[in-house]
Short mmCIF file of the C-alpha atoms (twelve columns), coordinates in Angstrom:
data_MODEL
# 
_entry.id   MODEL 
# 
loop_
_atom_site.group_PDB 
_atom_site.id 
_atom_site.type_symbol 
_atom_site.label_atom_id 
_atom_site.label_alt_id 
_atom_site.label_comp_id 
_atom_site.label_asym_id 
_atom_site.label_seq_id 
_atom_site.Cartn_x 
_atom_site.Cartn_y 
_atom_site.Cartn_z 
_atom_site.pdbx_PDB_model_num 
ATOM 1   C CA . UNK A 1   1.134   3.721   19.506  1 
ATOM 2   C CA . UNK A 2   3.257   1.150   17.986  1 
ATOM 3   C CA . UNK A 3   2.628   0.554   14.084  1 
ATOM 4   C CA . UNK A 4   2.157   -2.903  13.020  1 
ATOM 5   C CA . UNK A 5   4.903   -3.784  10.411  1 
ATOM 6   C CA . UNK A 6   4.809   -6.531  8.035   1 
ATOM 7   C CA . UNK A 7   7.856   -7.232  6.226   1 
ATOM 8   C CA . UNK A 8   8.037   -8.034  2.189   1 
ATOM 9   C CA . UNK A 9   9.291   -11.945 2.520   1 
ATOM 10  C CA . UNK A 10  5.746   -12.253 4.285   1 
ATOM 11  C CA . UNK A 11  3.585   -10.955 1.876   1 
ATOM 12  C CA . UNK A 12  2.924   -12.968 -0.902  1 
ATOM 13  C CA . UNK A 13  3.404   -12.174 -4.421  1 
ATOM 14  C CA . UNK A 14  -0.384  -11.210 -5.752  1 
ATOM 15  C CA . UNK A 15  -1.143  -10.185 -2.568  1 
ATOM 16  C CA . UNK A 16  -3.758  -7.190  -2.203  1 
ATOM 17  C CA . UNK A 17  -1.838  -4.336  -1.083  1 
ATOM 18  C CA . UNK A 18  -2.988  -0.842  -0.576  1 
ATOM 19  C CA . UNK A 19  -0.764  1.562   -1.909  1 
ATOM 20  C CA . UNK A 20  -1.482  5.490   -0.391  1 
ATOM 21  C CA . UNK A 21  0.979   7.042   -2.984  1 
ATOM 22  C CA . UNK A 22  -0.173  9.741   -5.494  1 
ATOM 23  C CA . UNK A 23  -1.564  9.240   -9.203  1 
ATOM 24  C CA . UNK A 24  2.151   10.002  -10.581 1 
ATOM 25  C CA . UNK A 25  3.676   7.278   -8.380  1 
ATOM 26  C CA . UNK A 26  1.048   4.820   -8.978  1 
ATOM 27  C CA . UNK A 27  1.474   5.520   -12.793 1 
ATOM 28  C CA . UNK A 28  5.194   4.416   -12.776 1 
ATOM 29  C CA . UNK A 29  5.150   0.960   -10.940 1 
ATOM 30  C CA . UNK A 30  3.108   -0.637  -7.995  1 
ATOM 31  C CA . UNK A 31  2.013   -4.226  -6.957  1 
ATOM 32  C CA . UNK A 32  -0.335  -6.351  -9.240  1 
ATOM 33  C CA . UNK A 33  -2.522  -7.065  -6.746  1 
ATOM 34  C CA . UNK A 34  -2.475  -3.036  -5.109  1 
ATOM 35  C CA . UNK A 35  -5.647  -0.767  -4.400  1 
ATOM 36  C CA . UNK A 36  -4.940  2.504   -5.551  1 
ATOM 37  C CA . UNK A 37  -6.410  5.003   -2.652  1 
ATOM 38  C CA . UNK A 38  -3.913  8.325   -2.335  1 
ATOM 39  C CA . UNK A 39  -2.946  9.162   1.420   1 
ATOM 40  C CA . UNK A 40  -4.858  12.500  1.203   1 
ATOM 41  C CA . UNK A 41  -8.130  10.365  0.256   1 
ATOM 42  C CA . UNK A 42  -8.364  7.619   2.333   1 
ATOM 43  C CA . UNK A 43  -11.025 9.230   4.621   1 
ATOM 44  C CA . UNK A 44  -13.070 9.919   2.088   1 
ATOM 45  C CA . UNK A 45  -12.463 6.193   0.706   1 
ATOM 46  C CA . UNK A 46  -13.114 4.186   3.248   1 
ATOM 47  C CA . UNK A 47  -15.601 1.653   1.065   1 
ATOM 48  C CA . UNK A 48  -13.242 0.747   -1.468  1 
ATOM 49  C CA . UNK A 49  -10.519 -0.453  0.742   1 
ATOM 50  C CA . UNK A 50  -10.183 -4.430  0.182   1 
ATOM 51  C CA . UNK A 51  -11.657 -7.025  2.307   1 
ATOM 52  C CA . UNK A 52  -9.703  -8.095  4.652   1 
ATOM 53  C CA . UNK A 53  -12.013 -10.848 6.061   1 
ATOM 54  C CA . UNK A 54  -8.705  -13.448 4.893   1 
ATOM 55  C CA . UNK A 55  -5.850  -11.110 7.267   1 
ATOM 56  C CA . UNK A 56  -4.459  -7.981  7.575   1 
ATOM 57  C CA . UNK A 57  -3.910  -5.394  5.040   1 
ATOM 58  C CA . UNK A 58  -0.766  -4.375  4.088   1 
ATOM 59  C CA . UNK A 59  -0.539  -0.843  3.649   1 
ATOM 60  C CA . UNK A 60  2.416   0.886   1.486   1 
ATOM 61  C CA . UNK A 61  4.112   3.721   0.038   1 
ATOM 62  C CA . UNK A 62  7.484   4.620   -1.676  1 
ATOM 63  C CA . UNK A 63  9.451   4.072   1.584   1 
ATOM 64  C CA . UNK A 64  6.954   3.803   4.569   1 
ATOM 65  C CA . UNK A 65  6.242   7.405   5.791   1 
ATOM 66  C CA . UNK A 66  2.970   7.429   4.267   1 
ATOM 67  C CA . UNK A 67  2.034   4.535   5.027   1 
ATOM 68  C CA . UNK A 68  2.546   4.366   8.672   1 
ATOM 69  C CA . UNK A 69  0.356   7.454   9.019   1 
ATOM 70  C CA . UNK A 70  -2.410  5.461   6.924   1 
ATOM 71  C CA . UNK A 71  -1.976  2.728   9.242   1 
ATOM 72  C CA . UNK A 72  -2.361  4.638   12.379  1 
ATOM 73  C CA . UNK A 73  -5.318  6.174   11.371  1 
ATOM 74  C CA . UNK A 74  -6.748  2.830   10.471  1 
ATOM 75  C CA . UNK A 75  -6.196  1.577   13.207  1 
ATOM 76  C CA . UNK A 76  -8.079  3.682   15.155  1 
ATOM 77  C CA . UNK A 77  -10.876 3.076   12.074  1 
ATOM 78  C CA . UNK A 78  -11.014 -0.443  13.607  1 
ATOM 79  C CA . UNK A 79  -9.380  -1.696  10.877  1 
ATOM 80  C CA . UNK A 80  -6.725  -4.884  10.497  1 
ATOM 81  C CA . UNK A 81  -3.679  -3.415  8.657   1 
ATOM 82  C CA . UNK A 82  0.562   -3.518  9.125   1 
ATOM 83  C CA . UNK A 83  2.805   -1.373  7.116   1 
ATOM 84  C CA . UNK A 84  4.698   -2.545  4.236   1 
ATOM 85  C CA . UNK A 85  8.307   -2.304  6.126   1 
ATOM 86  C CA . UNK A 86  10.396  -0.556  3.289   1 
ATOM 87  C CA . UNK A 87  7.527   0.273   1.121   1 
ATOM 88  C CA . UNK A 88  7.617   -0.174  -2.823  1 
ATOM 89  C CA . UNK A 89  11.560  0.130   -2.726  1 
ATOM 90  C CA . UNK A 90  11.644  -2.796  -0.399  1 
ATOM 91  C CA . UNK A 91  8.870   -4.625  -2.635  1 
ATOM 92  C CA . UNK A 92  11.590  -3.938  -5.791  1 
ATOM 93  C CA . UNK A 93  14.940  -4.476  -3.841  1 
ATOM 94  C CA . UNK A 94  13.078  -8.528  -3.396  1 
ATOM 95  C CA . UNK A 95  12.778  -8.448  -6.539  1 
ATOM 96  C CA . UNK A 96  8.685   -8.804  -6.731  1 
ATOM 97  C CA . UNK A 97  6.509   -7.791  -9.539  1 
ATOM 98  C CA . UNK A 98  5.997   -4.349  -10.275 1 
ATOM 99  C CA . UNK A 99  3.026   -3.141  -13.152 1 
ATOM 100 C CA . UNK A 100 2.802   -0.275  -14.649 1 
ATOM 101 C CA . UNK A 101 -0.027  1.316   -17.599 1 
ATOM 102 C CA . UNK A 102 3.107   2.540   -19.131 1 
ATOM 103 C CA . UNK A 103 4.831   -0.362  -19.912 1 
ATOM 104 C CA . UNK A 104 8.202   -0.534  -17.987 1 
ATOM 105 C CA . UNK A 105 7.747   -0.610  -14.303 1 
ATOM 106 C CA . UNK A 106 9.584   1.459   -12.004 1 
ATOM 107 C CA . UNK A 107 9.183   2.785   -8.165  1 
ATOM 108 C CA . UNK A 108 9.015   6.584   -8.425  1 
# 
């Protein structure tokens, strides 16, 4: 199965992502626009992923190992989603927003 991959210059700035990293991750930097559902959730979390009646889903992690499992398994869900190509380091290296409940964003 070939995983759909979206790359960062395509996905707009407040886009809704969903981000499959854990709490600690999540606490240190992630998209504005992210859904926070951890990679070992998802099944169990299947109602609060985002609409995607306007596209596919982006799906990320810290690099993109994560996150191409998430999309595989979606996938097979039925779902429309691509992973983030590079994950949250690629999302920093193009210098997009990062937000963080601490105060000063960083990918961890």
């Amino acid at each position: 199965m070939t995983i759909p991959q979206v790359p960062v210059t395509d996905v707009h700035d407040h886009a809704v992502l969903l981000d499959v990293r854990e709490q600690d991750e999540w606490d240190a930097g992630h998209a504005p626009g992210a859904v926070h559902i951890p990679l070992g959730e998802l099944p169990s979390r299947l109602d609060e992923l985002p609409d995607t009646d306007a596209g596919t889903l982006a799906v990320t992690c810290r690099g993109g190992g994560r996150s191409s499992r998430a999309v595989a398994w979606l996938s097979q869900q039925g779902f429309d989603v691509a992973n983030l190509d590079g994950g949250m380091k690629a999302w920093q290296g193009a210098g997009k927003q990062l937000v963080a409940d601490s105060g000063s964003a960083t990918v961890k």
